[in-house]
mmCIF file of C-alpha atoms and ligand atoms in Angstrom:
data_model
loop_
_atom_site.group_PDB
_atom_site.id
_atom_site.type_symbol
_atom_site.label_atom_id
_atom_site.label_comp_id
_atom_site.label_asym_id
_atom_site.label_seq_id
_atom_site.Cartn_x
_atom_site.Cartn_y
_atom_site.Cartn_z
ATOM 1 C CA MET A 1 -9.035 12.763 7.175
ATOM 2 C CA ILE A 2 -8.589 9.491 5.337
ATOM 3 C CA PRO A 3 -6.538 6.532 6.576
ATOM 4 C CA ILE A 4 -4.706 4.691 3.841
ATOM 5 C CA LEU A 5 -3.653 1.368 5.330
ATOM 6 C CA MET A 6 -0.267 -0.077 4.380
ATOM 7 C CA TYR A 7 0.121 -3.836 4.557
ATOM 8 C CA HIS A 8 2.831 -6.094 3.138
ATOM 9 C CA GLN A 9 2.205 -9.808 3.780
ATOM 10 C CA ILE A 10 -0.842 -11.594 5.202
ATOM 11 C CA GLY A 11 0.160 -14.981 6.596
ATOM 12 C CA GLU A 12 1.699 -16.881 9.457
ATOM 13 C CA PRO A 13 4.508 -14.740 10.820
ATOM 14 C CA ASN A 14 8.121 -15.915 10.561
ATOM 15 C CA PRO A 15 9.902 -17.143 13.725
ATOM 16 C CA ARG A 16 10.824 -14.648 16.417
ATOM 17 C CA GLY A 17 13.960 -12.666 15.663
ATOM 18 C CA THR A 18 13.477 -12.791 11.888
ATOM 19 C CA PRO A 19 14.141 -9.340 10.338
ATOM 20 C CA TYR A 20 10.992 -7.512 9.246
ATOM 21 C CA ARG A 21 8.845 -10.151 10.905
ATOM 22 C CA GLY A 22 6.471 -7.353 11.840
ATOM 23 C CA LEU A 23 5.482 -6.831 8.208
ATOM 24 C CA THR A 24 3.487 -10.092 8.126
ATOM 25 C CA VAL A 25 -0.017 -9.671 9.578
ATOM 26 C CA HIS A 26 -1.806 -12.852 10.662
ATOM 27 C CA PRO A 27 -4.883 -13.664 8.508
ATOM 28 C CA ARG A 28 -7.030 -13.784 11.648
ATOM 29 C CA ASP A 29 -5.923 -10.249 12.620
ATOM 30 C CA PHE A 30 -6.502 -8.962 9.124
ATOM 31 C CA ARG A 31 -10.024 -10.410 9.185
ATOM 32 C CA ARG A 32 -10.723 -8.724 12.535
ATOM 33 C CA GLN A 33 -9.360 -5.380 11.363
ATOM 34 C CA MET A 34 -11.493 -5.379 8.229
ATOM 35 C CA GLY A 35 -14.490 -6.719 10.150
ATOM 36 C CA TRP A 36 -14.348 -3.956 12.734
ATOM 37 C CA LEU A 37 -14.052 -1.171 10.203
ATOM 38 C CA ARG A 38 -17.013 -2.656 8.320
ATOM 39 C CA LEU A 39 -19.063 -2.869 11.524
ATOM 40 C CA LEU A 40 -18.292 0.765 12.227
ATOM 41 C CA GLY A 41 -19.716 1.686 8.854
ATOM 42 C CA TYR A 42 -16.468 2.261 6.974
ATOM 43 C CA ARG A 43 -15.832 1.168 3.389
ATOM 44 C CA GLY A 44 -12.401 -0.046 2.326
ATOM 45 C CA LEU A 45 -11.391 1.310 -1.085
ATOM 46 C CA SER A 46 -8.615 0.898 -3.615
ATOM 47 C CA MET A 47 -6.584 4.008 -4.464
ATOM 48 C CA ALA A 48 -8.584 4.479 -7.690
ATOM 49 C CA ARG A 49 -11.884 4.367 -5.797
ATOM 50 C CA LEU A 50 -10.475 6.636 -3.112
ATOM 51 C CA MET A 51 -9.587 9.390 -5.618
ATOM 52 C CA PRO A 52 -12.768 11.478 -5.334
ATOM 53 C CA TYR A 53 -12.336 11.516 -1.543
ATOM 54 C CA LEU A 54 -8.652 12.425 -1.774
ATOM 55 C CA ARG A 55 -9.547 15.230 -4.163
ATOM 56 C CA GLY A 56 -12.184 16.497 -1.730
ATOM 57 C CA GLU A 57 -14.988 15.927 -4.240
ATOM 58 C CA LYS A 58 -16.734 13.374 -2.022
ATOM 59 C CA GLN A 59 -17.043 12.845 1.730
ATOM 60 C CA GLY A 60 -17.780 9.627 3.558
ATOM 61 C CA LYS A 61 -16.633 6.961 5.964
ATOM 62 C CA VAL A 62 -13.933 5.473 3.772
ATOM 63 C CA PHE A 63 -10.363 4.259 4.056
ATOM 64 C CA GLY A 64 -7.768 3.067 1.561
ATOM 65 C CA ILE A 65 -6.315 -0.457 1.566
ATOM 66 C CA THR A 66 -2.864 -0.943 0.039
ATOM 67 C CA PHE A 67 -0.449 -3.859 -0.092
ATOM 68 C CA ASP A 68 3.186 -3.403 -1.086
ATOM 69 C CA ASP A 69 5.213 -5.800 -3.246
ATOM 70 C CA GLY A 70 2.480 -8.165 -4.566
ATOM 71 C CA TYR A 71 2.845 -11.136 -2.213
ATOM 72 C CA GLN A 72 1.113 -14.387 -3.135
ATOM 73 C CA ASN A 73 -0.115 -14.738 0.454
ATOM 74 C CA VAL A 74 -2.184 -11.567 -0.017
ATOM 75 C CA LEU A 75 -4.019 -13.261 -2.898
ATOM 76 C CA ASP A 76 -4.485 -16.383 -0.762
ATOM 77 C CA HIS A 77 -5.481 -14.819 2.570
ATOM 78 C CA ALA A 78 -6.626 -11.225 2.030
ATOM 79 C CA VAL A 79 -8.808 -11.600 -1.069
ATOM 80 C CA PRO A 80 -11.452 -13.804 0.597
ATOM 81 C CA VAL A 81 -11.694 -11.374 3.534
ATOM 82 C CA LEU A 82 -11.963 -8.354 1.243
ATOM 83 C CA GLU A 83 -14.632 -10.140 -0.765
ATOM 84 C CA ALA A 84 -16.648 -10.979 2.360
ATOM 85 C CA CYS A 85 -16.520 -7.307 3.410
ATOM 86 C CA GLY A 86 -17.186 -5.931 -0.055
ATOM 87 C CA PHE A 87 -13.918 -3.974 0.115
ATOM 88 C CA HIS A 88 -11.423 -3.149 -2.649
ATOM 89 C CA ALA A 89 -7.666 -2.824 -2.393
ATOM 90 C CA THR A 90 -4.605 -1.825 -4.354
ATOM 91 C CA ASN A 91 -1.503 -4.004 -4.592
ATOM 92 C CA TYR A 92 1.773 -2.463 -5.783
ATOM 93 C CA PHE A 93 3.612 -4.951 -7.994
ATOM 94 C CA VAL A 94 7.324 -5.177 -8.801
ATOM 95 C CA VAL A 95 7.331 -5.991 -12.529
ATOM 96 C CA ARG A 96 10.577 -7.945 -12.837
ATOM 97 C CA GLN A 97 9.770 -10.073 -9.806
ATOM 98 C CA LEU A 98 6.341 -11.293 -10.890
ATOM 99 C CA GLY A 99 6.374 -14.982 -9.997
ATOM 100 C CA GLY A 100 9.638 -14.327 -8.136
ATOM 101 C CA SER A 101 10.306 -13.188 -4.599
ATOM 102 C CA ASN A 102 11.337 -10.223 -2.478
ATOM 103 C CA LEU A 103 14.989 -10.476 -3.555
ATOM 104 C CA TRP A 104 15.658 -6.864 -2.588
ATOM 105 C CA ASP A 105 15.245 -7.805 1.097
ATOM 106 C CA GLN A 106 17.794 -10.642 1.032
ATOM 107 C CA ALA A 107 20.764 -8.573 2.089
ATOM 108 C CA GLU A 108 18.847 -7.764 5.303
ATOM 109 C CA GLY A 109 18.366 -11.446 6.061
ATOM 110 C CA VAL A 110 14.643 -11.340 5.386
ATOM 111 C CA PRO A 111 13.266 -14.765 4.404
ATOM 112 C CA THR A 112 12.094 -14.898 0.805
ATOM 113 C CA ALA A 113 8.374 -15.005 0.192
ATOM 114 C CA PRO A 114 6.763 -15.765 -3.170
ATOM 115 C CA LEU A 115 5.262 -12.923 -5.154
ATOM 116 C CA MET A 116 2.225 -13.252 -7.400
ATOM 117 C CA SER A 117 2.895 -14.389 -10.960
ATOM 118 C CA ALA A 118 1.370 -12.654 -13.988
ATOM 119 C CA GLN A 119 -1.583 -15.035 -13.589
ATOM 120 C CA GLY A 120 -1.839 -14.132 -9.917
ATOM 121 C CA LEU A 121 -1.910 -10.481 -10.881
ATOM 122 C CA ARG A 122 -4.791 -11.208 -13.264
ATOM 123 C CA ASP A 123 -6.588 -13.147 -10.523
ATOM 124 C CA TRP A 124 -6.133 -10.158 -8.203
ATOM 125 C CA LEU A 125 -7.625 -7.903 -10.879
ATOM 126 C CA ALA A 126 -10.455 -10.332 -11.641
ATOM 127 C CA ALA A 127 -11.367 -10.302 -7.934
ATOM 128 C CA GLY A 128 -12.131 -6.581 -8.398
ATOM 129 C CA HIS A 129 -8.901 -5.121 -7.026
ATOM 130 C CA GLU A 130 -6.470 -2.603 -8.405
ATOM 131 C CA VAL A 131 -3.024 -3.157 -9.877
ATOM 132 C CA GLY A 132 -0.515 -0.484 -8.892
ATOM 133 C CA SER A 133 3.193 -0.139 -9.698
ATOM 134 C CA HIS A 134 6.097 -0.486 -7.315
ATOM 135 C CA THR A 135 8.702 -0.101 -10.129
ATOM 136 C CA LEU A 136 10.542 -2.718 -12.197
ATOM 137 C CA ASN A 137 13.148 -3.803 -9.644
ATOM 138 C CA HIS A 138 12.313 -2.210 -6.272
ATOM 139 C CA PRO A 139 15.355 0.108 -6.189
ATOM 140 C CA VAL A 140 15.996 3.072 -3.901
ATOM 141 C CA LEU A 141 14.893 5.549 -6.575
ATOM 142 C CA PRO A 142 16.803 8.642 -5.363
ATOM 143 C CA ARG A 143 20.049 6.655 -5.672
ATOM 144 C CA LEU A 144 19.533 6.030 -9.407
ATOM 145 C CA SER A 145 20.366 8.430 -12.228
ATOM 146 C CA PRO A 146 17.314 10.474 -13.281
ATOM 147 C CA GLU A 147 17.113 8.424 -16.515
ATOM 148 C CA LEU A 148 17.140 5.063 -14.773
ATOM 149 C CA ALA A 149 14.675 6.253 -12.163
ATOM 150 C CA ALA A 150 12.356 7.490 -14.907
ATOM 151 C CA ASN A 151 12.574 4.076 -16.615
ATOM 152 C CA GLU A 152 11.638 2.328 -13.390
ATOM 153 C CA ILE A 153 8.610 4.588 -12.973
ATOM 154 C CA ARG A 154 7.454 4.713 -16.615
ATOM 155 C CA ASP A 155 8.315 1.268 -17.933
ATOM 156 C CA SER A 156 6.745 -0.489 -14.985
ATOM 157 C CA ARG A 157 3.473 1.287 -15.713
ATOM 158 C CA ASP A 158 3.591 0.305 -19.384
ATOM 159 C CA ALA A 159 4.402 -3.321 -18.562
ATOM 160 C CA LEU A 160 1.664 -3.607 -15.946
ATOM 161 C CA GLU A 161 -0.903 -2.048 -18.254
ATOM 162 C CA GLN A 162 -0.006 -4.643 -20.881
ATOM 163 C CA LEU A 163 -0.390 -7.449 -18.362
ATOM 164 C CA ALA A 164 -3.547 -6.120 -16.777
ATOM 165 C CA GLY A 165 -5.165 -4.809 -19.940
ATOM 166 C CA ALA A 166 -6.275 -1.889 -17.801
ATOM 167 C CA PRO A 167 -4.933 1.536 -16.878
ATOM 168 C CA VAL A 168 -2.411 1.656 -14.013
ATOM 169 C CA ARG A 169 -2.844 4.826 -12.016
ATOM 170 C CA ALA A 170 -1.360 4.087 -8.601
ATOM 171 C CA PHE A 171 2.346 4.205 -7.779
ATOM 172 C CA CYS A 172 4.253 3.456 -4.584
ATOM 173 C CA TYR A 173 7.876 4.505 -3.957
ATOM 174 C CA PRO A 174 10.052 1.576 -2.853
ATOM 175 C CA TYR A 175 11.151 2.107 0.776
ATOM 176 C CA GLY A 176 9.019 5.262 0.675
ATOM 177 C CA LYS A 177 12.046 7.127 -0.723
ATOM 178 C CA TYR A 178 11.384 9.942 -3.163
ATOM 179 C CA THR A 179 12.223 13.495 -4.160
ATOM 180 C CA ALA A 180 10.204 16.335 -5.712
ATOM 181 C CA ALA A 181 11.718 15.403 -9.093
ATOM 182 C CA LEU A 182 10.605 11.768 -8.734
ATOM 183 C CA ALA A 183 7.126 12.876 -7.751
ATOM 184 C CA ALA A 184 6.994 15.032 -10.884
ATOM 185 C CA CYS A 185 8.235 12.083 -12.915
ATOM 186 C CA ALA A 186 5.436 9.858 -11.543
ATOM 187 C CA ARG A 187 2.874 12.497 -12.433
ATOM 188 C CA GLU A 188 4.265 12.856 -15.960
ATOM 189 C CA ALA A 189 4.265 9.100 -16.391
ATOM 190 C CA GLY A 190 0.485 9.158 -16.006
ATOM 191 C CA TYR A 191 -0.044 8.032 -12.437
ATOM 192 C CA GLU A 192 -2.691 9.781 -10.346
ATOM 193 C CA THR A 193 -1.360 8.981 -6.868
ATOM 194 C CA ALA A 194 1.894 7.933 -5.221
ATOM 195 C CA THR A 195 2.083 6.584 -1.690
ATOM 196 C CA THR A 196 4.981 6.807 0.739
ATOM 197 C CA THR A 197 5.847 5.304 4.114
ATOM 198 C CA ALA A 198 5.288 8.617 5.932
ATOM 199 C CA ARG A 199 2.925 7.976 8.839
ATOM 200 C CA GLY A 200 -0.407 9.688 9.157
ATOM 201 C CA LEU A 201 -3.868 10.166 7.750
ATOM 202 C CA ALA A 202 -4.287 11.659 4.315
ATOM 203 C CA ARG A 203 -6.025 15.005 4.053
ATOM 204 C CA PRO A 204 -7.877 16.246 0.970
ATOM 205 C CA GLN A 205 -5.374 19.054 0.485
ATOM 206 C CA ASP A 206 -2.418 16.638 0.545
ATOM 207 C CA ASP A 207 -0.035 16.261 -2.375
ATOM 208 C CA LEU A 208 -1.366 13.204 -4.233
ATOM 209 C CA PHE A 209 2.236 12.213 -5.050
ATOM 210 C CA GLY A 210 3.410 12.103 -1.455
ATOM 211 C CA LEU A 211 0.547 10.439 0.414
ATOM 212 C CA PRO A 212 1.120 9.250 3.989
ATOM 213 C CA ARG A 213 -0.174 5.889 5.185
ATOM 214 C CA VAL A 214 -1.087 4.023 8.345
ATOM 215 C CA ALA A 215 1.335 1.110 8.781
ATOM 216 C CA VAL A 216 -0.317 -2.035 10.068
ATOM 217 C CA MET A 217 2.144 -4.448 11.644
ATOM 218 C CA ARG A 218 1.939 -7.966 13.042
ATOM 219 C CA SER A 219 1.998 -6.566 16.562
ATOM 220 C CA THR A 220 -0.596 -3.820 15.998
ATOM 221 C CA LEU A 221 -3.316 -4.592 18.519
ATOM 222 C CA LEU A 222 -6.916 -4.162 17.460
ATOM 223 C CA VAL A 223 -7.532 -1.205 19.775
ATOM 224 C CA ARG A 224 -4.415 0.523 18.559
ATOM 225 C CA PHE A 225 -5.378 -0.260 14.976
ATOM 226 C CA LEU A 226 -8.745 1.436 15.395
ATOM 227 C CA GLN A 227 -7.097 4.335 17.182
ATOM 228 C CA LYS A 228 -4.632 4.794 14.322
ATOM 229 C CA CYS A 229 -7.432 4.739 11.772
ATOM 230 C CA LEU A 230 -10.252 6.569 13.399
ATOM 231 C CA THR A 231 -8.897 9.111 15.814
ATOM 232 C CA GLN A 232 -7.251 12.330 14.894
ATOM 233 C CA LEU A 233 -4.448 11.651 17.312
ATOM 234 C CA GLU A 234 -2.119 10.465 14.560
ATOM 235 C CA ASP A 235 -2.913 13.471 12.487
ATOM 236 C CA ARG A 236 -2.335 15.852 15.352
ATOM 237 C CA LYS A 237 1.062 14.272 15.934
ATOM 238 C CA ARG A 238 1.863 14.658 12.288
ATOM 239 C CA ARG A 239 0.852 18.328 12.223
ATOM 240 C CA GLN A 240 2.939 18.978 15.305
ATOM 241 C CA ALA A 241 5.937 17.313 13.656
ATOM 242 C CA GLU A 242 5.414 19.450 10.550
ATOM 243 C CA MET A 243 5.088 22.633 12.532
ATOM 244 C CA GLY A 244 8.107 21.702 14.623
ATOM 245 C CA GLY A 245 10.096 21.211 11.436
ATOM 246 C CA ALA A 246 8.977 24.494 9.901
HETATM 247 ZN ZN1 ZN F 1 8.257 -2.576 -1.272
#
Protein backbone atom coordinates (compact mmCIF):
# COMPACT_ATOMS: atom_id res chain seq x y z
CA MET A 1 0.00 0.00 0.00
CA ILE A 2 1.51 3.30 -1.07
CA PRO A 3 0.33 6.72 0.10
CA ILE A 4 0.51 9.39 -2.59
CA LEU A 5 0.19 12.70 -0.79
CA MET A 6 -1.80 15.49 -2.43
CA TYR A 7 -0.86 19.06 -1.53
CA HIS A 8 -1.79 22.35 -3.17
CA GLN A 9 -0.21 25.39 -1.51
CA ILE A 10 2.43 25.63 1.21
CA GLY A 11 2.22 28.98 2.96
CA GLU A 12 0.46 31.12 5.51
CA PRO A 13 -3.23 30.24 5.33
CA ASN A 14 -5.78 32.82 4.17
CA PRO A 15 -8.10 34.41 6.77
CA ARG A 16 -10.83 32.31 8.34
CA GLY A 17 -13.89 31.88 6.15
CA THR A 18 -11.94 32.11 2.87
CA PRO A 19 -13.10 29.40 0.42
CA TYR A 20 -10.64 26.51 0.04
CA ARG A 21 -8.55 27.87 2.89
CA GLY A 22 -7.89 24.27 3.86
CA LEU A 23 -5.80 23.69 0.75
CA THR A 24 -2.93 25.81 2.11
CA VAL A 25 -0.69 23.88 4.49
CA HIS A 26 1.53 25.91 6.82
CA PRO A 27 5.28 25.55 6.06
CA ARG A 28 5.88 24.50 9.68
CA ASP A 29 3.31 21.68 9.37
CA PHE A 30 4.74 20.57 6.05
CA ARG A 31 8.21 20.41 7.63
CA ARG A 32 6.88 18.31 10.52
CA GLN A 33 5.01 15.94 8.20
CA MET A 34 8.07 15.31 6.05
CA GLY A 35 10.32 15.12 9.10
CA TRP A 36 8.19 12.46 10.76
CA LEU A 37 7.96 10.27 7.70
CA ARG A 38 11.74 10.54 7.31
CA LEU A 39 12.29 9.62 10.97
CA LEU A 40 10.06 6.60 10.51
CA GLY A 41 12.29 5.45 7.67
CA TYR A 42 10.08 6.43 4.74
CA ARG A 43 11.35 7.99 1.51
CA GLY A 44 9.29 10.60 -0.30
CA LEU A 45 9.32 10.08 -4.08
CA SER A 46 8.11 11.82 -7.21
CA MET A 47 5.64 9.91 -9.39
CA ALA A 48 8.44 8.92 -11.79
CA ARG A 49 10.53 7.49 -8.95
CA LEU A 50 7.47 5.80 -7.49
CA MET A 51 6.74 3.89 -10.73
CA PRO A 52 8.59 0.65 -9.90
CA TYR A 53 6.70 0.48 -6.59
CA LEU A 54 3.35 1.19 -8.23
CA ARG A 55 4.07 -1.51 -10.79
CA GLY A 56 4.89 -3.96 -7.99
CA GLU A 57 8.48 -4.40 -9.22
CA LYS A 58 9.96 -2.99 -6.01
CA GLN A 59 8.93 -2.95 -2.36
CA GLY A 60 9.95 -0.51 0.31
CA LYS A 61 8.96 2.19 2.76
CA VAL A 62 8.08 4.85 0.21
CA PHE A 63 5.37 7.41 -0.41
CA GLY A 64 4.58 9.77 -3.27
CA ILE A 65 4.59 13.56 -2.93
CA THR A 66 2.44 15.56 -5.34
CA PHE A 67 1.47 19.22 -5.58
CA ASP A 68 -1.36 20.41 -7.79
CA ASP A 69 -1.39 23.60 -9.88
CA GLY A 70 2.29 24.70 -9.61
CA TYR A 71 2.09 27.36 -6.89
CA GLN A 72 5.06 29.66 -6.38
CA ASN A 73 4.81 29.17 -2.61
CA VAL A 74 5.64 25.48 -3.11
CA LEU A 75 8.92 26.49 -4.74
CA ASP A 76 9.58 28.93 -1.90
CA HIS A 77 8.55 26.84 1.10
CA ALA A 78 8.46 23.15 0.15
CA VAL A 79 11.67 22.84 -1.88
CA PRO A 80 14.03 23.61 1.04
CA VAL A 81 12.21 21.06 3.23
CA LEU A 82 12.29 18.40 0.52
CA GLU A 83 15.96 19.07 -0.02
CA ALA A 84 16.74 18.74 3.70
CA CYS A 85 14.92 15.38 3.76
CA GLY A 86 16.37 14.13 0.48
CA PHE A 87 12.84 13.71 -0.90
CA HIS A 88 11.55 14.23 -4.44
CA ALA A 89 8.15 15.47 -5.53
CA THR A 90 5.96 16.01 -8.58
CA ASN A 91 4.22 19.29 -9.31
CA TYR A 92 1.36 19.36 -11.84
CA PHE A 93 1.57 22.56 -13.88
CA VAL A 94 -1.18 24.38 -15.79
CA VAL A 95 0.58 25.42 -19.00
CA ARG A 96 -1.36 28.58 -19.90
CA GLN A 97 -1.13 29.91 -16.36
CA LEU A 98 2.64 29.67 -15.93
CA GLY A 99 3.55 32.96 -14.26
CA GLY A 100 -0.19 33.56 -13.80
CA SER A 101 -2.55 32.52 -11.04
CA ASN A 102 -5.32 30.09 -10.14
CA LEU A 103 -7.90 31.92 -12.28
CA TRP A 104 -10.13 28.85 -12.47
CA ASP A 105 -10.89 29.22 -8.75
CA GLN A 106 -12.04 32.85 -8.97
CA ALA A 107 -15.71 32.12 -9.47
CA GLU A 108 -15.64 30.33 -6.11
CA GLY A 109 -14.24 33.41 -4.38
CA VAL A 110 -10.85 31.82 -3.79
CA PRO A 111 -8.09 34.43 -3.43
CA THR A 112 -5.62 34.36 -6.30
CA ALA A 113 -2.19 32.96 -5.60
CA PRO A 114 0.78 33.27 -7.97
CA LEU A 115 1.85 30.23 -9.94
CA MET A 116 5.42 29.45 -10.93
CA SER A 117 6.67 31.06 -14.13
CA ALA A 118 8.56 29.10 -16.80
CA GLN A 119 11.74 30.00 -14.91
CA GLY A 120 10.17 28.77 -11.67
CA LEU A 121 9.34 25.51 -13.39
CA ARG A 122 12.98 25.17 -14.45
CA ASP A 123 14.09 25.95 -10.88
CA TRP A 124 11.74 23.23 -9.63
CA LEU A 125 13.27 20.79 -12.10
CA ALA A 126 16.82 21.89 -11.29
CA ALA A 127 16.11 21.16 -7.61
CA GLY A 128 15.62 17.53 -8.67
CA HIS A 129 11.84 17.43 -8.81
CA GLU A 130 9.43 16.27 -11.48
CA VAL A 131 7.29 18.34 -13.83
CA GLY A 132 3.84 16.87 -14.39
CA SER A 133 0.91 18.16 -16.43
CA HIS A 134 -2.39 19.50 -15.12
CA THR A 135 -3.61 20.45 -18.65
CA LEU A 136 -3.43 23.76 -20.54
CA ASN A 137 -6.28 25.62 -18.81
CA HIS A 138 -7.46 23.54 -15.82
CA PRO A 139 -10.89 22.71 -17.31
CA VAL A 140 -13.39 20.10 -16.13
CA LEU A 141 -12.26 17.62 -18.78
CA PRO A 142 -15.46 15.51 -19.03
CA ARG A 143 -17.38 18.70 -19.92
CA LEU A 144 -15.24 19.34 -23.02
CA SER A 145 -15.67 17.75 -26.44
CA PRO A 146 -13.38 14.72 -26.87
CA GLU A 147 -11.21 16.77 -29.28
CA LEU A 148 -10.74 19.68 -26.90
CA ALA A 149 -10.10 17.36 -23.98
CA ALA A 150 -7.48 15.49 -26.02
CA ASN A 151 -5.80 18.82 -26.85
CA GLU A 152 -5.67 19.74 -23.17
CA ILE A 153 -4.06 16.42 -22.32
CA ARG A 154 -1.67 16.11 -25.30
CA ASP A 155 -0.67 19.70 -25.99
CA SER A 156 0.11 20.40 -22.35
CA ARG A 157 2.55 17.49 -22.36
CA ASP A 158 4.25 18.74 -25.52
CA ALA A 159 4.52 22.30 -24.18
CA LEU A 160 5.89 21.19 -20.81
CA GLU A 161 8.44 18.90 -22.46
CA GLN A 162 9.64 21.85 -24.54
CA LEU A 163 9.96 24.01 -21.45
CA ALA A 164 11.53 21.37 -19.26
CA GLY A 165 13.70 19.78 -21.92
CA ALA A 166 12.75 16.48 -20.30
CA PRO A 167 10.04 13.87 -20.70
CA VAL A 168 6.73 14.57 -18.94
CA ARG A 169 5.17 11.35 -17.72
CA ALA A 170 2.82 12.36 -14.92
CA PHE A 171 -0.68 13.72 -15.42
CA CYS A 172 -3.30 14.93 -12.95
CA TYR A 173 -6.99 15.42 -13.82
CA PRO A 174 -8.24 18.90 -12.84
CA TYR A 175 -10.80 18.57 -10.02
CA GLY A 176 -10.07 14.84 -10.16
CA LYS A 177 -12.74 14.52 -12.87
CA TYR A 178 -12.20 11.91 -15.54
CA THR A 179 -13.76 9.11 -17.56
CA ALA A 180 -12.44 5.84 -18.99
CA ALA A 181 -12.05 7.59 -22.36
CA LEU A 182 -9.97 10.39 -20.81
CA ALA A 183 -7.79 7.85 -19.01
CA ALA A 184 -7.21 6.10 -22.35
CA CYS A 185 -6.41 9.46 -23.92
CA ALA A 186 -3.79 10.20 -21.21
CA ARG A 187 -2.21 6.82 -21.81
CA GLU A 188 -2.11 7.36 -25.58
CA ALA A 189 -0.61 10.81 -25.07
CA GLY A 190 2.41 9.14 -23.49
CA TYR A 191 1.85 9.64 -19.78
CA GLU A 192 2.63 6.79 -17.41
CA THR A 193 0.42 7.78 -14.49
CA ALA A 194 -2.63 9.95 -13.82
CA THR A 195 -3.71 10.95 -10.33
CA THR A 196 -7.21 11.75 -9.12
CA THR A 197 -8.76 13.19 -5.97
CA ALA A 198 -10.18 9.81 -4.90
CA ARG A 199 -9.10 9.17 -1.32
CA GLY A 200 -7.02 6.21 -0.33
CA LEU A 201 -3.69 4.45 -0.58
CA ALA A 202 -2.49 3.20 -3.94
CA ARG A 203 -2.10 -0.52 -4.38
CA PRO A 204 0.26 -2.16 -6.89
CA GLN A 205 -2.65 -3.62 -8.82
CA ASP A 206 -4.33 -0.21 -9.17
CA ASP A 207 -5.06 1.36 -12.54
CA LEU A 208 -2.12 3.74 -13.07
CA PHE A 209 -4.50 6.20 -14.77
CA GLY A 210 -6.88 6.49 -11.85
CA LEU A 211 -4.60 6.65 -8.81
CA PRO A 212 -6.10 7.67 -5.46
CA ARG A 213 -4.29 10.07 -3.13
CA VAL A 214 -4.13 11.12 0.50
CA ALA A 215 -5.32 14.73 0.78
CA VAL A 216 -3.31 16.79 3.24
CA MET A 217 -5.17 19.86 4.43
CA ARG A 218 -4.31 22.85 6.61
CA SER A 219 -6.26 21.30 9.48
CA THR A 220 -4.80 17.80 9.16
CA LEU A 221 -3.23 17.15 12.56
CA LEU A 222 0.08 15.35 12.67
CA VAL A 223 -1.35 12.23 14.30
CA ARG A 224 -4.12 12.06 11.75
CA PHE A 225 -1.60 12.67 8.98
CA LEU A 226 0.48 9.69 10.08
CA GLN A 227 -2.65 7.60 10.49
CA LYS A 228 -3.75 8.45 6.95
CA CYS A 229 -0.34 7.55 5.55
CA LEU A 230 0.75 4.58 7.55
CA THR A 231 -2.26 2.65 8.70
CA GLN A 232 -4.43 0.49 6.56
CA LEU A 233 -7.52 2.08 8.01
CA GLU A 234 -7.97 4.35 5.00
CA ASP A 235 -7.54 1.45 2.65
CA ARG A 236 -10.01 -0.70 4.52
CA LYS A 237 -12.57 2.11 4.31
CA ARG A 238 -11.93 2.39 0.61
CA ARG A 239 -12.33 -1.35 0.03
CA GLN A 240 -15.57 -1.34 1.99
CA ALA A 241 -16.86 1.56 -0.10
CA GLU A 242 -15.93 -0.33 -3.27
CA MET A 243 -17.57 -3.51 -2.11
CA GLY A 244 -20.63 -1.59 -0.98
CA GLY A 245 -20.87 -0.06 -4.42
CA ALA A 246 -20.47 -3.36 -6.24
ZN1 LIG B 1 -5.87 21.78 -9.82
